[in-house]
PDB file of C-alpha atoms in Angstrom:
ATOM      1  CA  UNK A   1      22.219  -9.522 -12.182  1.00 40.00           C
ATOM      2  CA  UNK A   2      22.252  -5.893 -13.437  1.00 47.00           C
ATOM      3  CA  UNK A   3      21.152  -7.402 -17.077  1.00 49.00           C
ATOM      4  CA  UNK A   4      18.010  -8.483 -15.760  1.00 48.00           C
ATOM      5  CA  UNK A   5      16.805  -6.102 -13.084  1.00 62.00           C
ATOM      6  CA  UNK A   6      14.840  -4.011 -16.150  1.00 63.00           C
ATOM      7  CA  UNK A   7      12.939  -7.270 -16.666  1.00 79.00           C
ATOM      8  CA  UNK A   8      11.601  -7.498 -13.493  1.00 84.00           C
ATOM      9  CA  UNK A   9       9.179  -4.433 -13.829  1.00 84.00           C
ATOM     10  CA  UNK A  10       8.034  -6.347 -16.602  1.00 87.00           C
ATOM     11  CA  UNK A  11       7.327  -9.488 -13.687  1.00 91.00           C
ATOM     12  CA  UNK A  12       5.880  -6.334 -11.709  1.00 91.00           C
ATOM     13  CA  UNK A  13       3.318  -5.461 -13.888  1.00 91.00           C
ATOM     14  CA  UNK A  14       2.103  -8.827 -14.404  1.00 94.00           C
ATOM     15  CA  UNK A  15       0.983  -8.784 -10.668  1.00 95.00           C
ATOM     16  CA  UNK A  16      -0.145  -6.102 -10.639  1.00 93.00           C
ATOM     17  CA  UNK A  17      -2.573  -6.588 -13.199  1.00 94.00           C
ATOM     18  CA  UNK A  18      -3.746  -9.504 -11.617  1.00 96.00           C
ATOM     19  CA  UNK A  19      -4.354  -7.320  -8.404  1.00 95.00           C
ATOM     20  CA  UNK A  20      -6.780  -5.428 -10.349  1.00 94.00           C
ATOM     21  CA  UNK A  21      -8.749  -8.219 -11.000  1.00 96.00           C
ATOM     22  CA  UNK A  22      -8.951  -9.376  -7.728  1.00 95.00           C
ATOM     23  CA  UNK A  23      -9.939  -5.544  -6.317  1.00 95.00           C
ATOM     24  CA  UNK A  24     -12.259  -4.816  -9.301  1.00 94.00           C
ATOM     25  CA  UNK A  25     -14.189  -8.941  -8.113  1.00 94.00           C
ATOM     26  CA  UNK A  26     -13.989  -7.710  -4.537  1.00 94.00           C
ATOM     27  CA  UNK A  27     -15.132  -4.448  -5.053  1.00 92.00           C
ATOM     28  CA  UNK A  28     -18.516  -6.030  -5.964  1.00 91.00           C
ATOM     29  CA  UNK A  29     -18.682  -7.033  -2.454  1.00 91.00           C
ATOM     30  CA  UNK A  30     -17.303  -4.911  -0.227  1.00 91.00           C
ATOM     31  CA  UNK A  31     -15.504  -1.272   0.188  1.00 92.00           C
ATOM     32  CA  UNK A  32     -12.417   0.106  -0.945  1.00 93.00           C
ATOM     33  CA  UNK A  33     -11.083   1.333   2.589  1.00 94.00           C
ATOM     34  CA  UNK A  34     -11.258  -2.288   3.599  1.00 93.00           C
ATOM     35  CA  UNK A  35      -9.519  -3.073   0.824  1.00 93.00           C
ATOM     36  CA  UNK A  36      -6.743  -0.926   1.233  1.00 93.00           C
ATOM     37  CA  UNK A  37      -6.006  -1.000   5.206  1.00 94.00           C
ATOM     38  CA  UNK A  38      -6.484  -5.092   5.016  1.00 94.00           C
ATOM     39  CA  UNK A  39      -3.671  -5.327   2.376  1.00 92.00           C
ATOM     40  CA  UNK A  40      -1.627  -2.565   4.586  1.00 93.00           C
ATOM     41  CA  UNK A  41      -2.325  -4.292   7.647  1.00 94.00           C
ATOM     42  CA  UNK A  42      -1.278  -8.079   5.932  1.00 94.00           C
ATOM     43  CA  UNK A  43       1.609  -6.309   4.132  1.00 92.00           C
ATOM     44  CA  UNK A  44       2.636  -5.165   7.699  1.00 93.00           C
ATOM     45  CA  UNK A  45       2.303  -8.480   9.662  1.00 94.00           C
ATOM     46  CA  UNK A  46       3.743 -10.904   6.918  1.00 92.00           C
ATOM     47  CA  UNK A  47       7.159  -8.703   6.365  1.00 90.00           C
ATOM     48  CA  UNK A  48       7.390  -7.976  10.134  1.00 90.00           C
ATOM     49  CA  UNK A  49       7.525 -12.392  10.160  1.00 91.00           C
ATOM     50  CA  UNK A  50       9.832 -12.513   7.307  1.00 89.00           C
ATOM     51  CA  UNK A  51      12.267  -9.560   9.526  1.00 88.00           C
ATOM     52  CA  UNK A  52      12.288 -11.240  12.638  1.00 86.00           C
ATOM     53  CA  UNK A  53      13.379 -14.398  10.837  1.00 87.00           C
ATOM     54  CA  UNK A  54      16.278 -12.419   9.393  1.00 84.00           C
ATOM     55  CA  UNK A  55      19.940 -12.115  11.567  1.00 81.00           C
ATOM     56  CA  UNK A  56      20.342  -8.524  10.245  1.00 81.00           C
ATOM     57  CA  UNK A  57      16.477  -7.332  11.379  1.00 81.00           C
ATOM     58  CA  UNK A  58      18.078  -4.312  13.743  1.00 80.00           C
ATOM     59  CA  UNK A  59      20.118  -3.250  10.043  1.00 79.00           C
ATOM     60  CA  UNK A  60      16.985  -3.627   8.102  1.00 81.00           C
ATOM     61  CA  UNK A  61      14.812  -1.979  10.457  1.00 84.00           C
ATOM     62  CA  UNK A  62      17.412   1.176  10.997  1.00 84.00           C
ATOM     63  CA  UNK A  63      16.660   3.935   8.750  1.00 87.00           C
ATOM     64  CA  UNK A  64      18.103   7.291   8.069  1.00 86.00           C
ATOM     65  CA  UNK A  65      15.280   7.920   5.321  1.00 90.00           C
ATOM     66  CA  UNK A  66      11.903   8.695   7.903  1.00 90.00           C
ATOM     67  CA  UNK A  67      10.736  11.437   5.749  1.00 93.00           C
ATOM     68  CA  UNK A  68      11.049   9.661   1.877  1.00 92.00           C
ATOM     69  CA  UNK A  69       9.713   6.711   3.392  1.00 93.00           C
ATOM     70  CA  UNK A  70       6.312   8.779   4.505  1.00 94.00           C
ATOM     71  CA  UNK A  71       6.198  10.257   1.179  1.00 94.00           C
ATOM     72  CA  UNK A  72       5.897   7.205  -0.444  1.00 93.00           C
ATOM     73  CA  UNK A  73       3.674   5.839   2.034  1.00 94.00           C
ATOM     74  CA  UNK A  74       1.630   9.211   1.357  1.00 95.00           C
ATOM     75  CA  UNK A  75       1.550   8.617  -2.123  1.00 93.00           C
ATOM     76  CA  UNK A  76       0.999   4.755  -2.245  1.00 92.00           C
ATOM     77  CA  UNK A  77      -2.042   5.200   0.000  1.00 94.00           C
ATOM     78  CA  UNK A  78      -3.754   8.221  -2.341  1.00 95.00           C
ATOM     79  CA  UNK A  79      -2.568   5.993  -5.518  1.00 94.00           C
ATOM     80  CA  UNK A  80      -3.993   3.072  -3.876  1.00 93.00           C
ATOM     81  CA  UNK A  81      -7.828   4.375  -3.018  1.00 95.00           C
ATOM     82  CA  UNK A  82      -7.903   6.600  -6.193  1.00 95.00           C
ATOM     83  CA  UNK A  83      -6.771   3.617  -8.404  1.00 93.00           C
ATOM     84  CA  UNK A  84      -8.566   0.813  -6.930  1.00 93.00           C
ATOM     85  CA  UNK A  85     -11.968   3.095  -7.081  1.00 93.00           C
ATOM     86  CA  UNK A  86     -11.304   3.749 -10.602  1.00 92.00           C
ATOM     87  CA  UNK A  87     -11.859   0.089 -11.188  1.00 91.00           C
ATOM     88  CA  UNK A  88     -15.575   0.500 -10.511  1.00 89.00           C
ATOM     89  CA  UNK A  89     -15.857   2.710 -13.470  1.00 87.00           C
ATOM     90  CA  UNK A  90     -13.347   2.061 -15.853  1.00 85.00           C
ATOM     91  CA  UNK A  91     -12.345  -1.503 -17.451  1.00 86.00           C
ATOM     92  CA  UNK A  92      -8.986  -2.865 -16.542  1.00 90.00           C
ATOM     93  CA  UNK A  93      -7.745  -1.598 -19.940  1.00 84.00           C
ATOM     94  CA  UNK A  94      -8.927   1.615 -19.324  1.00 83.00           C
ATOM     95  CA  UNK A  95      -7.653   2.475 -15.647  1.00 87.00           C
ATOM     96  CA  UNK A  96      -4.565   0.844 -16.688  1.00 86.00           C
ATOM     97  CA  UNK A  97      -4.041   3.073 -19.903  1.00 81.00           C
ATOM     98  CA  UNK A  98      -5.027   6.254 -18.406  1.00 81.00           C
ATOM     99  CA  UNK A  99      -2.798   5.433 -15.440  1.00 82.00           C
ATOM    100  CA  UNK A 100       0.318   5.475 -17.499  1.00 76.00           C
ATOM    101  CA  UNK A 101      -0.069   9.136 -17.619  1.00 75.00           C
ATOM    102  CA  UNK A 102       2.828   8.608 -14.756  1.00 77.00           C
ATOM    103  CA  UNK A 103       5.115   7.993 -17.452  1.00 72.00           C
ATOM    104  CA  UNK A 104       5.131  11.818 -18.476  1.00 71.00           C
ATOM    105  CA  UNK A 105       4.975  13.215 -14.502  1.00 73.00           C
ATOM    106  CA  UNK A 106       8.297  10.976 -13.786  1.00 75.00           C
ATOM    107  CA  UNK A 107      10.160  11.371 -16.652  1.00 73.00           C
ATOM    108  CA  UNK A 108       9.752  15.264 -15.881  1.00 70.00           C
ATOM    109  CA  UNK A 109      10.084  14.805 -12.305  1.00 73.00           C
ATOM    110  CA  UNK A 110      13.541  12.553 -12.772  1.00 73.00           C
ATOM    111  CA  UNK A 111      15.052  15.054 -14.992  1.00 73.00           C
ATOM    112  CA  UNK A 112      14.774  18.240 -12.411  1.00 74.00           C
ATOM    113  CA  UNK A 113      15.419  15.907  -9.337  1.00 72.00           C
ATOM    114  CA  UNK A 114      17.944  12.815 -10.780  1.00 68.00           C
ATOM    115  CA  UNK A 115      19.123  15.100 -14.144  1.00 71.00           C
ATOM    116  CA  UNK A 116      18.511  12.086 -15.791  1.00 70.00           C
ATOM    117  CA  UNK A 117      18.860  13.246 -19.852  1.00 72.00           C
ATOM    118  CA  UNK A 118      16.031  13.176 -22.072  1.00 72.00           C
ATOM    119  CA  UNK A 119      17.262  12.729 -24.881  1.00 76.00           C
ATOM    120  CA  UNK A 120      15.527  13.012 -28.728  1.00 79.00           C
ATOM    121  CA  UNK A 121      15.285   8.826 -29.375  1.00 79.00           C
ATOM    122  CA  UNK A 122      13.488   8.602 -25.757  1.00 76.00           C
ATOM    123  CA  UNK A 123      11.180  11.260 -26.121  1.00 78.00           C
ATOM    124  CA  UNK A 124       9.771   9.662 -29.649  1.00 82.00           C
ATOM    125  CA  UNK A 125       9.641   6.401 -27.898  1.00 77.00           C
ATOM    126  CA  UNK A 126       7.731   7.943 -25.523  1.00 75.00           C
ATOM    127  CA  UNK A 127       5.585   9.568 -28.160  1.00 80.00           C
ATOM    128  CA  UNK A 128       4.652   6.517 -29.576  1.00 83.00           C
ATOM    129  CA  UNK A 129       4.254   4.420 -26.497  1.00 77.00           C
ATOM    130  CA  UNK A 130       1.216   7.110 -25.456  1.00 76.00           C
ATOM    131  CA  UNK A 131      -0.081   6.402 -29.429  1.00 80.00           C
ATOM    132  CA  UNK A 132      -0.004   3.160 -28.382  1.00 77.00           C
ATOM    133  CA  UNK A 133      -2.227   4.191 -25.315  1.00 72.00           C
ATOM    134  CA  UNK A 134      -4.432   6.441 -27.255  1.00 75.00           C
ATOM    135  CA  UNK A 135      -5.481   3.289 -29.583  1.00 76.00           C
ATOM    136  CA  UNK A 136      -6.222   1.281 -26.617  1.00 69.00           C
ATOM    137  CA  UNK A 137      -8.514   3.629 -24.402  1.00 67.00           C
ATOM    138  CA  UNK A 138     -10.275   4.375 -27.443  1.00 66.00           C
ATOM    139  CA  UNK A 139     -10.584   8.563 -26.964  1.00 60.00           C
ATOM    140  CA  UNK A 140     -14.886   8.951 -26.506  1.00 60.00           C
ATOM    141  CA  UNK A 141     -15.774   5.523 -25.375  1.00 61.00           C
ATOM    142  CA  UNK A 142     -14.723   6.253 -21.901  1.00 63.00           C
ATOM    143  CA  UNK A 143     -18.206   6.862 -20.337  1.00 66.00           C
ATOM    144  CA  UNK A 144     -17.537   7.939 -16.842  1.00 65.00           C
ATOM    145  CA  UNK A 145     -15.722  11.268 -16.012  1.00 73.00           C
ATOM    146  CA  UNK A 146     -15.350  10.520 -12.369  1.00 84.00           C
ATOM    147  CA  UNK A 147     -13.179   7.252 -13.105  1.00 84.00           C
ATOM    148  CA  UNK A 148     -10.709   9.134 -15.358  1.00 81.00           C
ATOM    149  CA  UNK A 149     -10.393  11.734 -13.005  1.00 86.00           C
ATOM    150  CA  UNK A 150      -9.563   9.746 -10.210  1.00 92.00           C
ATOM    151  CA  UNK A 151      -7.148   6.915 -12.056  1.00 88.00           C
ATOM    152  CA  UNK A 152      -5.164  10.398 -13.342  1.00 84.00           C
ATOM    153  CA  UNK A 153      -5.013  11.617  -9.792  1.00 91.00           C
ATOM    154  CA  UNK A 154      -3.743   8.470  -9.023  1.00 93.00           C
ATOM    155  CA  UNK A 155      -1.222   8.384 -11.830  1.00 87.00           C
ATOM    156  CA  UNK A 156       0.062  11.376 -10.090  1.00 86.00           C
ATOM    157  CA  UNK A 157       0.700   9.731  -6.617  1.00 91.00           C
ATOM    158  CA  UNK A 158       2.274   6.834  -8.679  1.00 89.00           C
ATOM    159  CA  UNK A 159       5.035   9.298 -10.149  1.00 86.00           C
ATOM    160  CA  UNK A 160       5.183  10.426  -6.605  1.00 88.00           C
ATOM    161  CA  UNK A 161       5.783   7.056  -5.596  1.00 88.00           C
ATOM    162  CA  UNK A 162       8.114   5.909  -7.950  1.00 83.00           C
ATOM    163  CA  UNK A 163      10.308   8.857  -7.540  1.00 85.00           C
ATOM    164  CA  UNK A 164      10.647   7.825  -4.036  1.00 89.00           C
ATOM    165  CA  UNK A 165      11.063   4.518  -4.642  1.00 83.00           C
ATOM    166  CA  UNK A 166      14.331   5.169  -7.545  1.00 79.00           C
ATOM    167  CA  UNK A 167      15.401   7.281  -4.430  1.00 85.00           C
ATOM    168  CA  UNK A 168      15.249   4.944  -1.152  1.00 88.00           C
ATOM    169  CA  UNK A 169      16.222   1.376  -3.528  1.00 82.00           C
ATOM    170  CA  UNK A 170      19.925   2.272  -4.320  1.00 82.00           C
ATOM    171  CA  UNK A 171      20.039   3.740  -0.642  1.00 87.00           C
ATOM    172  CA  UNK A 172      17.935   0.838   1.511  1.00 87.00           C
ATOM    173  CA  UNK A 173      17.018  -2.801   1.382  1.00 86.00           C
ATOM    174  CA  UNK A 174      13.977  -3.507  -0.552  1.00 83.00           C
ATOM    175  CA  UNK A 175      12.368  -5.497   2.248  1.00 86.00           C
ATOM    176  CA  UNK A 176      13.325  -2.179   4.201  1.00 89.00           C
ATOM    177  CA  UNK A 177      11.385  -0.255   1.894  1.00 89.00           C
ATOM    178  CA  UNK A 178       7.926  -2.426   1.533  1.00 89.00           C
ATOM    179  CA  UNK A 179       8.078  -2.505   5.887  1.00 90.00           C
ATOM    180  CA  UNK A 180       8.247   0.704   6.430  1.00 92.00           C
ATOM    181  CA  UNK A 181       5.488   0.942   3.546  1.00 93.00           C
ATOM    182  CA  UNK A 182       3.163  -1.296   4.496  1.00 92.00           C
ATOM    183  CA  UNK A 183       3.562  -0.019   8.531  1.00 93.00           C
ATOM    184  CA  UNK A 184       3.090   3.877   7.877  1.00 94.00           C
ATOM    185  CA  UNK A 185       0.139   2.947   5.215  1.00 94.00           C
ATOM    186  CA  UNK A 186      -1.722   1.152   7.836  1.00 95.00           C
ATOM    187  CA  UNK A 187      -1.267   3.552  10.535  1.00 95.00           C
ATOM    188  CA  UNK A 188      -2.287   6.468   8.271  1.00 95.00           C
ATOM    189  CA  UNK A 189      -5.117   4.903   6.508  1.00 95.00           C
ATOM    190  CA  UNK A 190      -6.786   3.831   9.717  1.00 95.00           C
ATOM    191  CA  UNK A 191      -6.250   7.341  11.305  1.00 94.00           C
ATOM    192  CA  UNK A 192      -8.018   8.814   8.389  1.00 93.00           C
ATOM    193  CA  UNK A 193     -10.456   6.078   7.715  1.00 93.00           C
ATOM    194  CA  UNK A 194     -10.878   4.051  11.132  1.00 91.00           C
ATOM    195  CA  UNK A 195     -15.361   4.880  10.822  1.00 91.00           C
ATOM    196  CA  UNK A 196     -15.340   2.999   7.238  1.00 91.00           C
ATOM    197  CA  UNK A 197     -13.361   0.524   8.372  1.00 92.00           C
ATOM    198  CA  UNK A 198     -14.572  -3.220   9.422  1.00 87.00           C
ATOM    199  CA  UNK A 199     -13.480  -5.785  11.258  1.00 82.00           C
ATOM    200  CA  UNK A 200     -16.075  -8.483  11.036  1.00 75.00           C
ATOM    201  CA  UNK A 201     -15.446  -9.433   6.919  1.00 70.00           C
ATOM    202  CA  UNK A 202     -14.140 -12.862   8.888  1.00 71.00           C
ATOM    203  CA  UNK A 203     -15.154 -14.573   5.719  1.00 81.00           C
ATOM    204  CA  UNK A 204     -13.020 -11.766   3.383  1.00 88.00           C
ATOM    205  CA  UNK A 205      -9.228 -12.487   4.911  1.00 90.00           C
ATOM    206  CA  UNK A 206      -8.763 -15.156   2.703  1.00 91.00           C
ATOM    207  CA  UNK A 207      -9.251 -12.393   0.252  1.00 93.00           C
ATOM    208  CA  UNK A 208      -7.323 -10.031   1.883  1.00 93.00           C
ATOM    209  CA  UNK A 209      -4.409 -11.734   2.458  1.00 93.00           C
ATOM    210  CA  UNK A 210      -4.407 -12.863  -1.613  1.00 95.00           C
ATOM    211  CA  UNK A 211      -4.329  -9.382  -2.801  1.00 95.00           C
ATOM    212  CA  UNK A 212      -1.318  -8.548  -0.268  1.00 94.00           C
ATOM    213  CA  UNK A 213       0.444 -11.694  -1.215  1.00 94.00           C
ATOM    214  CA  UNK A 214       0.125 -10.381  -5.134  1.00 96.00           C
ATOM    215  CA  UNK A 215       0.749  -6.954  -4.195  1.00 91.00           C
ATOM    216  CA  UNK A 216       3.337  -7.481  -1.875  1.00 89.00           C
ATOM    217  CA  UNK A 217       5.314  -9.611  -5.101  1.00 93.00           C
ATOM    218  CA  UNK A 218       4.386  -6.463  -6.990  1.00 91.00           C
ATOM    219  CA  UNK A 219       6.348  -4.039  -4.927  1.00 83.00           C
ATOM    220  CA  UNK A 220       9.233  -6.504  -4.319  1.00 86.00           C
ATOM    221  CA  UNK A 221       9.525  -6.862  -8.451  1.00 87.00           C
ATOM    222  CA  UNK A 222       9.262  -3.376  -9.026  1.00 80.00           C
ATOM    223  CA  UNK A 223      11.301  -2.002  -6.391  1.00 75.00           C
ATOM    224  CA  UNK A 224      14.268  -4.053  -7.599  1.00 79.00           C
ATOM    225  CA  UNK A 225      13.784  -2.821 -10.982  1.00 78.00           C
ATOM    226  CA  UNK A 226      14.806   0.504  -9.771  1.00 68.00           C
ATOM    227  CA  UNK A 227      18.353  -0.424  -8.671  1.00 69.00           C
ATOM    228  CA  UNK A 228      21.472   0.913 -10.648  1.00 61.00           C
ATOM    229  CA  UNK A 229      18.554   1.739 -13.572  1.00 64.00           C
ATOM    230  CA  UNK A 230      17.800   5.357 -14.868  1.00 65.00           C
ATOM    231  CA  UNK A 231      14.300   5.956 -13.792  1.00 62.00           C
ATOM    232  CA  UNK A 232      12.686   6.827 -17.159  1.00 62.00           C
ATOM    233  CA  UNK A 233      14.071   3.883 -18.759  1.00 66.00           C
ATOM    234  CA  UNK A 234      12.443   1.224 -16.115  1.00 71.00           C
ATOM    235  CA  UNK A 235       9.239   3.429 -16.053  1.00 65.00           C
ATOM    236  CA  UNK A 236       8.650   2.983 -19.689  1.00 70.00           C
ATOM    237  CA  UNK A 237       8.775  -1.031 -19.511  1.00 75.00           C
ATOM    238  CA  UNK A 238       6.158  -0.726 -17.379  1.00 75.00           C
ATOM    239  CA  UNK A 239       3.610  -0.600 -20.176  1.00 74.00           C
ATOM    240  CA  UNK A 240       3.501  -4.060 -20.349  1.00 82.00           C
ATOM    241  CA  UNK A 241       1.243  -3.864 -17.726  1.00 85.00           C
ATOM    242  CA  UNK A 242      -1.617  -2.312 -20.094  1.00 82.00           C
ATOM    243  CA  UNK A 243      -1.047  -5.621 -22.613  1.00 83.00           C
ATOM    244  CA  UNK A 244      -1.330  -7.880 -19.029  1.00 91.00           C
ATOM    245  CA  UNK A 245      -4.774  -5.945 -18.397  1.00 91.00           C
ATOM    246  CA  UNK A 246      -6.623  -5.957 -21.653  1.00 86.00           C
ATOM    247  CA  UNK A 247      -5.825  -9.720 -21.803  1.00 89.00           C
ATOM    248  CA  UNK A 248      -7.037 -10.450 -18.024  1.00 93.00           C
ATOM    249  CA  UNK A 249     -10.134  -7.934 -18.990  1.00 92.00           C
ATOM    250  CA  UNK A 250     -10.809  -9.664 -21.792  1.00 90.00           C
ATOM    251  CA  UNK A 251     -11.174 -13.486 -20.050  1.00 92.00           C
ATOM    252  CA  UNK A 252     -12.207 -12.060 -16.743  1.00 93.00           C
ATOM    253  CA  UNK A 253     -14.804  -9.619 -17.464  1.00 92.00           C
ATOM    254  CA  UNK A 254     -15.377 -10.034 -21.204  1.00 90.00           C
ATOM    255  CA  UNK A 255     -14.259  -6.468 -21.896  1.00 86.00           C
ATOM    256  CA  UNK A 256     -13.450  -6.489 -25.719  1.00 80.00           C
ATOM    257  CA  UNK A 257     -10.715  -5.681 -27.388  1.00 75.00           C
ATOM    258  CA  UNK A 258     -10.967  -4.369 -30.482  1.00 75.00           C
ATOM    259  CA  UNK A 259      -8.170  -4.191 -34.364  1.00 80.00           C
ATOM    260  CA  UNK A 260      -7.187  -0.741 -32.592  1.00 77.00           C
ATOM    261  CA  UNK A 261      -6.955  -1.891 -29.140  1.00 74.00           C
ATOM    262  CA  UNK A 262      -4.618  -4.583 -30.571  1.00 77.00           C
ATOM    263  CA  UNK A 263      -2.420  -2.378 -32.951  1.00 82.00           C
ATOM    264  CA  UNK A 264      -2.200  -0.121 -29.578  1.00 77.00           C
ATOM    265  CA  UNK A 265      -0.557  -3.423 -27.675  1.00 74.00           C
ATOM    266  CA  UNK A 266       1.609  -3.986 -30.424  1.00 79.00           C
ATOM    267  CA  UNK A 267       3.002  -0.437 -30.534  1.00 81.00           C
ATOM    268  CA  UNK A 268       3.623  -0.488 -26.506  1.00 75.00           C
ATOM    269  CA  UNK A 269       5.338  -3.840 -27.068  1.00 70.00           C
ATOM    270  CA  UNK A 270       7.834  -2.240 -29.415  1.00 77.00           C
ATOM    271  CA  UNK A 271       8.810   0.597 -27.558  1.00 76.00           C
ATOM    272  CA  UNK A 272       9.512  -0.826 -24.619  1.00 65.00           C
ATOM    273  CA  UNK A 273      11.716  -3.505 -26.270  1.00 65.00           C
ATOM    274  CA  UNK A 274      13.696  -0.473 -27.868  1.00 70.00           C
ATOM    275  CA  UNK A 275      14.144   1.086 -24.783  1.00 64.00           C
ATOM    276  CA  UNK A 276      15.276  -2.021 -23.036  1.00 54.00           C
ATOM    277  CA  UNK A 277      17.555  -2.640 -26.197  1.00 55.00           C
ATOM    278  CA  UNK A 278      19.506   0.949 -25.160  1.00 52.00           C
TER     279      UNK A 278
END
């Protein structure tokens, strides 16, 4: 099993880009708090189903980890709204590129908190995998300031988030870890946001409950990736998600994609099979 855990942030990402197609079509619609409590609240009701239907629910529920697990929840929820607004003025390409600025906050973070090495060979494959990046946001055809801003901030949480995550997976039960999640998200959100929030989009849950089903696999993918992995290493593999949203950009939404956007993809393909290769 440990051969293929890497691969399944690859299975992550592919969800994940599919999420932001279904937030940036819903977004047309209706508002990004609704978005994000509905696929809290979901998140929250389906896993508490799936626990009670488990003989070890009291040792799943039972946590020694309160404070991570509010962290993450704290960063997921900021990643979340920051991210998932970013879609309204950036292309999937483009909030999915600029996102990957997390690759650089938790390689940093993981070496002062995990002392995972950084050694010379990663650091040029990291080089290249943001030349790869450059190509494909395509420096000065980004034409809203207020989109990059907020898909960096959210970058930020991610790193935040993943940190946590590397943290609480070799220590809890994944489905331990998207509960606890999905419960403090909700309860947050709709502290902070409860005026914003409403509850007659009858004809949205459909909707709603989609984009927690994909998000939901999302979480369970990547979390797993995590597991007896050095942070960096999974956290680089995770630019396949960029090559998942220029292609489901490009047939959803008709954003382009240009010779550089393409020689971009290829160079983010190749690093991330080197670093799986070490």
């Amino acid at each position: 099993m440990r051969k293929i855990k890497p691969s399944y942030q690859i299975i992550s990402c592919f969800f994940f880009a599919i999420l932001g197609v279904q937030i940036k079509k819903l977004l047309l619609i209706d508002n990004i708090e609704n978005l994000v409590f509905y696929r809290s609240f979901f998140g929250m009701l389906l896993l508490m189903i799936i626990l009670l239907t488990q003989k070890r629910v009291f040792f799943l529920i039972n946590t020694g980890n309160i404070k991570i697990h509010i962290f993450r929840c704290l960063c997921g929820i900021s990643a979340m709204y920051f991210g998932y607004q970013s879609l309204m003025f950036l292309t999937l390409a483009q909030a999915s590129t600029i996102g990957f600025t997390k690759v650089f906050f938790t390689c940093l973070i993981s070496f002062f908190i995990f002392s995972e090495k950084l050694n010379f060979k990663l650091i040029v494959l990291i080089f290249l995998g943001f030349l790869g990046i450059v190509l494909i946001t395509r420096p000065g055809q980004i034409e809203s300031d207020t989109g990059v801003y907020m898909a960096l901030f959210s970058a930020i949480c991610v790193s935040g988030g993943i940190i946590s995550i590397s943290y609480l997976s070799k220590r809890e039960e994944t489905l331990t870890i998207l509960f606890y999640h999905s419960l403090f998200s909700t309860i947050i959100f709709f502290s902070i946001f409860y005026s914003k929030i409403s509850f007659k989009s009858v004809d949205l849950i459909g909707s709603y409950f989609l984009i927690t089903l994909t998000a939901l696999l999302g979480q369970y993918f990547n979390t797993e990736s995590y597991k007896n992995f050095e942070t960096k290493n999974v956290v680089i593999l995770s630019y396949s998600r960029i090559i998942f949203s220029t292609i489901f950009g490009f047939i959803f939404f008709d954003e382009k994609i240009n010779f550089m956007s393409l020689v971009g993809i290829l160079i983010v393909c190749l690093t991330s099979f080197l670093v799986q290769k070490r």
